[in-house]
Amino acid sequence: MPIPLETTGPTMKDYWSPVMCTWCDGCGDYGILTAVKQALVELKIAPWQTLLCYDVGCHGNGSDKLSGYRFHGLHGRVIPFAAGVKMANPTLPVIAFGGDGATFSEGVGHIVHAVRSHYPMVFVLHNNANYGLTTGQASSLTPQNQPMNSAPNGMPEATINSMDFIFSLEPTFVARGFSGDIKHMTYILKEAIKHRGFAFVDMLQACPTYNKFATHKMLLEKCYRVEDEKYDPSDPVKARKLAMDTEKRIATGILFRREDIPNFNERLVPRQGKKTRPVDEVEKFDVSEMMKEFR
Ligand code: SF4
């Protein structure tokens, strides 16, 4: 689906917001927010030409730290809203953001159906392996036995291997970034926005306040860019193995991509051959009588 372009293009200033950031010093949210704005600017997408949807969490408090159309929804429910908007207005680039807690606990059903439905949107996972907003609560991506504020004797439950989980759903775009590498995250996000279907982007994010086991320093030392090693992202078996193997090194970049699968909107038989968008068509209907019921 073509992305609307401006002739001159927006600048970073166009995304400026007067609302001050309240994240802790050293939080990875700063880097991810900058990369999102940079990617949109480089793709010449102005704030009024996109919709950014935020789940609840520390990252969600960034929803008013940039200008443009934004939605801040219920915990774990950002994907259904974003997918609905994309269905109503297929020409609008839509990016949804969720934390590891919301995405792999409260909203785990939504990520399953987003990948299998192949909604044409980007999903950015703010992955700091804990619930930062609720002061260091263990999430389903926190390592098992790791002591956290909600589990001082160590998290008793098994950890979900998020990449193994995502690859089991047969995705068409999987990438991983690191909040300390803004330039690389910008590249990844641009490729994700251009993807035909559902793009899953795992952003490994430092949370210096509550995550003492995957620190910025540790991520800096272990993360490398697959693009520097002439990696071919077309093989799902190799990609899955690489994504899961984080013991010594952590692969970042476009880990898997295929563009030959029609997305959800392209598969909708009643929409085939239509020149208009559902959001245009609904304006033809007079709903004033129906709305009287709500007065
Ligand atoms: Fe960032 Fe963690 Fe602080 Fe939340 S608690 S703002 S994720 S550093």
Coordinates of C-alpha atoms and ligand atoms in Angstrom, one line a residue:
M1 CA 0.0 0.0 0.0
P2 CA 1.6 3.3 -1.0
I3 CA 2.5 5.7 1.8
P4 CA 1.4 9.3 1.3
L5 CA 4.4 11.6 0.7
E6 CA 4.7 15.3 1.2
T7 CA 6.6 17.3 -1.4
T8 CA 8.9 18.9 1.2
G9 CA 8.7 16.4 4.0
P10 CA 8.4 16.9 7.7
T11 CA 11.3 17.6 10.1
M12 CA 12.0 16.4 13.6
K13 CA 10.6 19.8 14.8
D14 CA 7.2 18.9 13.4
Y15 CA 7.0 15.9 15.9
W16 CA 8.0 18.2 18.8
S17 CA 5.7 18.2 21.8
P18 CA 5.7 20.7 24.7
V19 CA 5.0 17.8 27.2
M20 CA 8.1 16.9 29.2
C21 CA 9.4 13.3 29.3
T22 CA 9.1 11.8 32.8
W23 CA 11.1 8.6 32.2
C24 CA 14.0 7.7 34.4
D25 CA 17.5 8.8 33.4
G26 CA 19.0 6.2 31.1
C27 CA 15.6 4.7 30.1
G28 CA 15.6 3.1 26.7
D29 CA 12.3 4.8 25.9
Y30 CA 14.2 8.0 25.0
G31 CA 16.2 6.2 22.2
I32 CA 13.1 4.4 20.8
L33 CA 11.0 7.6 20.7
T34 CA 13.8 9.4 18.8
A35 CA 14.1 6.5 16.3
V36 CA 10.4 6.4 15.7
K37 CA 10.3 10.2 14.9
Q38 CA 13.5 9.9 12.8
A39 CA 12.0 7.0 10.8
L40 CA 8.8 8.8 10.1
V41 CA 10.7 12.0 9.1
E42 CA 13.0 10.0 6.7
L43 CA 10.0 8.4 5.1
K44 CA 8.4 11.8 4.7
I45 CA 5.4 10.9 6.8
A46 CA 4.1 14.0 8.6
P47 CA 2.4 13.7 12.1
W48 CA -1.0 14.1 10.5
Q49 CA -0.4 11.3 8.0
T50 CA 0.1 8.5 10.6
L51 CA -1.5 7.0 13.7
L52 CA 0.6 5.9 16.7
C53 CA -1.2 3.6 19.2
Y54 CA 0.2 3.1 22.7
D55 CA -0.5 0.4 25.3
V56 CA -0.3 1.0 29.0
G57 CA 3.2 1.1 30.4
C58 CA 6.2 3.4 30.8
H59 CA 6.5 3.5 27.0
G60 CA 2.8 4.4 26.8
N61 CA 3.5 7.6 28.8
G62 CA 5.4 8.7 25.7
S63 CA 2.1 9.0 23.8
D64 CA 2.0 12.8 24.4
K65 CA 5.7 13.3 24.0
L66 CA 5.4 13.8 20.2
S67 CA 2.8 15.5 18.1
G68 CA 0.3 14.0 15.7
Y69 CA -2.5 11.5 15.9
R70 CA -2.0 9.2 18.9
F71 CA -4.2 6.7 20.8
H72 CA -3.4 5.5 24.4
G73 CA -5.6 2.5 25.2
L74 CA -6.3 -0.2 27.7
H75 CA -3.7 -2.5 29.0
G76 CA -2.8 -5.3 26.6
R77 CA -5.4 -4.1 24.0
V78 CA -3.5 -1.8 21.7
I79 CA -3.4 -4.3 18.7
P80 CA -7.2 -4.6 18.2
F81 CA -7.6 -0.9 18.1
A82 CA -4.7 -0.3 15.7
A83 CA -5.9 -3.1 13.5
G84 CA -9.4 -1.7 13.4
V85 CA -8.1 1.7 12.3
K86 CA -6.0 0.1 9.6
M87 CA -9.0 -1.7 8.3
A88 CA -11.0 1.5 8.2
N89 CA -8.3 3.5 6.6
P90 CA -5.8 1.2 4.7
T91 CA -3.7 4.1 3.4
L92 CA -2.8 5.3 6.9
P93 CA 0.6 4.0 8.3
V94 CA -0.3 2.6 11.7
I95 CA 2.3 1.8 14.4
A96 CA 1.3 0.1 17.7
F97 CA 3.6 0.0 20.8
G98 CA 3.3 -2.4 23.6
G99 CA 5.4 -3.6 26.5
D100 CA 6.6 -7.1 27.2
G101 CA 4.2 -7.5 30.1
A102 CA 1.0 -6.3 28.3
T103 CA 1.9 -8.1 25.0
F104 CA 2.8 -11.5 26.5
S105 CA 0.3 -11.6 29.4
E106 CA -2.8 -9.4 29.2
G107 CA -2.7 -9.1 25.4
V108 CA -1.2 -12.4 24.4
G109 CA -4.3 -13.5 22.5
H110 CA -4.1 -10.3 20.4
I111 CA -0.5 -10.8 19.3
V112 CA -1.3 -14.4 18.2
H113 CA -4.2 -13.2 16.0
A114 CA -2.3 -10.2 14.7
V115 CA 0.5 -12.3 13.3
R116 CA -1.8 -15.0 11.9
S117 CA -4.2 -12.4 10.5
H118 CA -1.4 -10.5 8.9
Y119 CA -2.7 -7.1 9.6
P120 CA -0.8 -4.5 7.6
M121 CA 0.7 -2.6 10.5
V122 CA 3.8 -2.3 12.6
F123 CA 4.0 -3.6 16.2
V124 CA 6.9 -2.4 18.3
L125 CA 7.6 -4.4 21.5
H126 CA 9.2 -2.3 24.2
N127 CA 11.0 -5.2 25.7
N128 CA 12.6 -4.4 29.1
A129 CA 11.6 -7.8 30.5
N130 CA 9.6 -6.4 33.4
Y131 CA 6.6 -4.1 34.2
G132 CA 8.5 -0.9 34.9
L133 CA 5.3 1.2 35.5
T134 CA 4.3 -1.0 38.3
T135 CA 7.8 -0.7 39.8
G136 CA 9.6 -3.8 38.8
Q137 CA 6.9 -6.5 38.6
A138 CA 8.0 -9.7 36.9
S139 CA 6.6 -10.2 33.4
S140 CA 6.4 -13.4 31.4
L141 CA 9.6 -12.4 29.7
T142 CA 11.6 -12.0 33.0
P143 CA 14.1 -14.8 33.4
Q144 CA 12.8 -17.6 35.7
N145 CA 14.2 -17.4 39.2
Q146 CA 15.1 -13.7 38.8
P147 CA 14.3 -11.8 42.0
M148 CA 11.9 -8.9 41.2
N149 CA 9.9 -6.5 43.4
S150 CA 6.8 -8.7 42.9
A151 CA 8.8 -11.9 43.4
P152 CA 11.7 -11.2 45.9
N153 CA 12.5 -14.9 46.1
G154 CA 12.8 -15.2 42.3
M155 CA 10.1 -15.5 39.6
P156 CA 8.7 -19.0 40.0
E157 CA 7.0 -19.3 36.5
A158 CA 8.8 -20.4 33.4
T159 CA 9.8 -17.6 31.0
I160 CA 8.2 -17.4 27.6
N161 CA 10.7 -17.4 24.7
S162 CA 9.1 -14.6 22.8
M163 CA 11.0 -15.1 19.6
D164 CA 10.2 -18.9 19.5
F165 CA 6.6 -18.0 20.2
I166 CA 6.4 -15.4 17.4
F167 CA 8.1 -17.7 14.8
S168 CA 5.7 -20.5 15.7
L169 CA 2.9 -18.2 14.2
E170 CA 4.6 -18.0 10.8
P171 CA 5.2 -14.3 10.7
T172 CA 6.3 -12.4 7.6
F173 CA 8.5 -9.8 9.2
V174 CA 10.5 -10.1 12.4
A175 CA 13.2 -7.6 13.5
R176 CA 15.1 -6.8 16.6
G177 CA 16.6 -3.5 17.7
F178 CA 18.5 -2.2 20.7
S179 CA 17.5 1.0 22.4
G180 CA 21.1 2.2 22.5
D181 CA 21.5 2.1 18.7
I182 CA 19.2 4.8 17.4
K183 CA 20.5 4.7 13.8
H184 CA 19.9 1.0 13.5
M185 CA 16.4 1.2 15.1
T186 CA 15.6 4.0 12.6
Y187 CA 16.6 1.7 9.7
I188 CA 14.6 -1.2 11.2
L189 CA 11.5 0.9 11.7
K190 CA 11.6 2.3 8.2
E191 CA 11.7 -1.3 6.8
A192 CA 8.9 -2.3 9.1
I193 CA 6.7 0.6 8.0
K194 CA 7.3 -0.4 4.3
H195 CA 6.4 -4.1 5.0
R196 CA 3.3 -5.4 3.3
G197 CA 1.8 -7.1 6.3
F198 CA 2.3 -7.4 10.1
A199 CA 5.8 -6.3 11.1
F200 CA 6.9 -7.5 14.6
V201 CA 9.8 -5.4 15.9
D202 CA 11.3 -6.5 19.2
M203 CA 13.1 -3.5 20.7
L204 CA 15.5 -4.6 23.5
Q205 CA 15.2 -1.8 26.0
A206 CA 17.3 -0.8 28.9
C207 CA 15.4 -0.2 32.2
P208 CA 18.1 0.9 34.6
T209 CA 15.7 1.3 37.5
Y210 CA 14.3 -2.2 37.6
N211 CA 16.1 -4.4 35.1
K212 CA 19.5 -5.3 36.7
F213 CA 20.0 -8.4 34.6
A214 CA 19.9 -7.1 31.0
T215 CA 21.6 -3.7 31.4
H216 CA 22.4 -1.2 28.7
K217 CA 26.1 -2.1 29.1
M218 CA 25.3 -5.8 28.7
L219 CA 23.1 -5.2 25.6
L220 CA 25.8 -2.9 24.1
E221 CA 28.4 -5.6 24.5
K222 CA 26.2 -8.5 23.1
C223 CA 24.2 -6.9 20.4
Y224 CA 25.4 -6.9 16.8
R225 CA 23.9 -5.9 13.5
V226 CA 23.1 -8.8 11.2
E227 CA 23.5 -6.5 8.2
D228 CA 27.2 -6.2 9.0
E229 CA 27.6 -9.9 8.4
K230 CA 25.8 -10.2 5.1
Y231 CA 22.9 -12.0 6.6
D232 CA 20.1 -13.3 4.4
P233 CA 16.7 -12.8 6.2
S234 CA 14.7 -15.1 3.8
D235 CA 15.1 -18.4 5.6
P236 CA 12.5 -18.8 8.5
V237 CA 14.3 -21.8 10.1
K238 CA 17.7 -20.0 10.3
A239 CA 16.0 -16.8 11.4
R240 CA 14.2 -18.6 14.2
K241 CA 17.4 -20.2 15.5
L242 CA 19.3 -17.0 15.3
A243 CA 16.6 -15.0 17.0
M244 CA 16.4 -17.5 19.9
D245 CA 20.2 -17.9 20.3
T246 CA 21.0 -15.0 22.7
E247 CA 23.5 -16.7 25.0
K248 CA 26.8 -15.2 23.7
R249 CA 25.6 -12.6 21.1
I250 CA 22.3 -11.0 20.3
A251 CA 21.4 -10.6 16.6
T252 CA 19.7 -7.3 15.8
G253 CA 18.4 -6.1 12.4
I254 CA 15.9 -7.6 10.0
L255 CA 15.9 -11.2 11.0
F256 CA 13.2 -12.5 8.7
R257 CA 11.1 -11.0 5.9
R258 CA 8.9 -12.1 3.1
E259 CA 6.7 -9.9 0.9
D260 CA 4.8 -12.5 -1.1
I261 CA 1.9 -13.1 1.3
P262 CA -1.2 -11.0 0.9
N263 CA -2.1 -9.0 4.0
F264 CA -5.4 -9.1 5.8
N265 CA -7.0 -6.2 3.8
E266 CA -5.8 -7.7 0.5
R267 CA -7.6 -10.9 1.4
L268 CA -11.0 -9.4 2.1
V269 CA -13.1 -10.4 -0.8
P270 CA -15.8 -7.6 -0.4
R271 CA -13.0 -5.0 -0.6
Q272 CA -11.4 -6.2 -3.8
G273 CA -11.6 -3.8 -6.7
K274 CA -12.8 -0.9 -4.4
K275 CA -11.3 2.5 -5.0
T276 CA -12.6 4.0 -1.8
R277 CA -11.7 3.3 1.8
P278 CA -14.2 2.2 4.4
V279 CA -13.6 5.4 6.2
D280 CA -14.8 7.3 3.1
E281 CA -17.8 5.1 2.5
V282 CA -19.2 5.4 6.1
E283 CA -19.6 9.2 5.5
K284 CA -22.4 8.4 3.0
F285 CA -24.7 7.2 5.7
D286 CA -26.8 9.5 7.8
V287 CA -26.4 8.3 11.3
S288 CA -28.1 11.3 13.0
E289 CA -31.3 9.4 13.8
M290 CA -29.3 6.6 15.4
M291 CA -27.2 9.1 17.4
K292 CA -30.4 10.6 19.0
E293 CA -30.5 7.5 21.2
F294 CA -27.4 8.6 22.9
R295 CA -28.4 12.2 23.6
Ligands
SF4_1 FE1 12.2 3.5 31.9 FE2 12.3 1.5 33.6 FE3 12.1 4.0 34.5 FE4 10.0 2.8 33.3 S1 11.0 2.2 35.3 S2 10.8 4.9 32.9 S3 11.1 1.5 31.7 S4 13.8 3.1 33.3

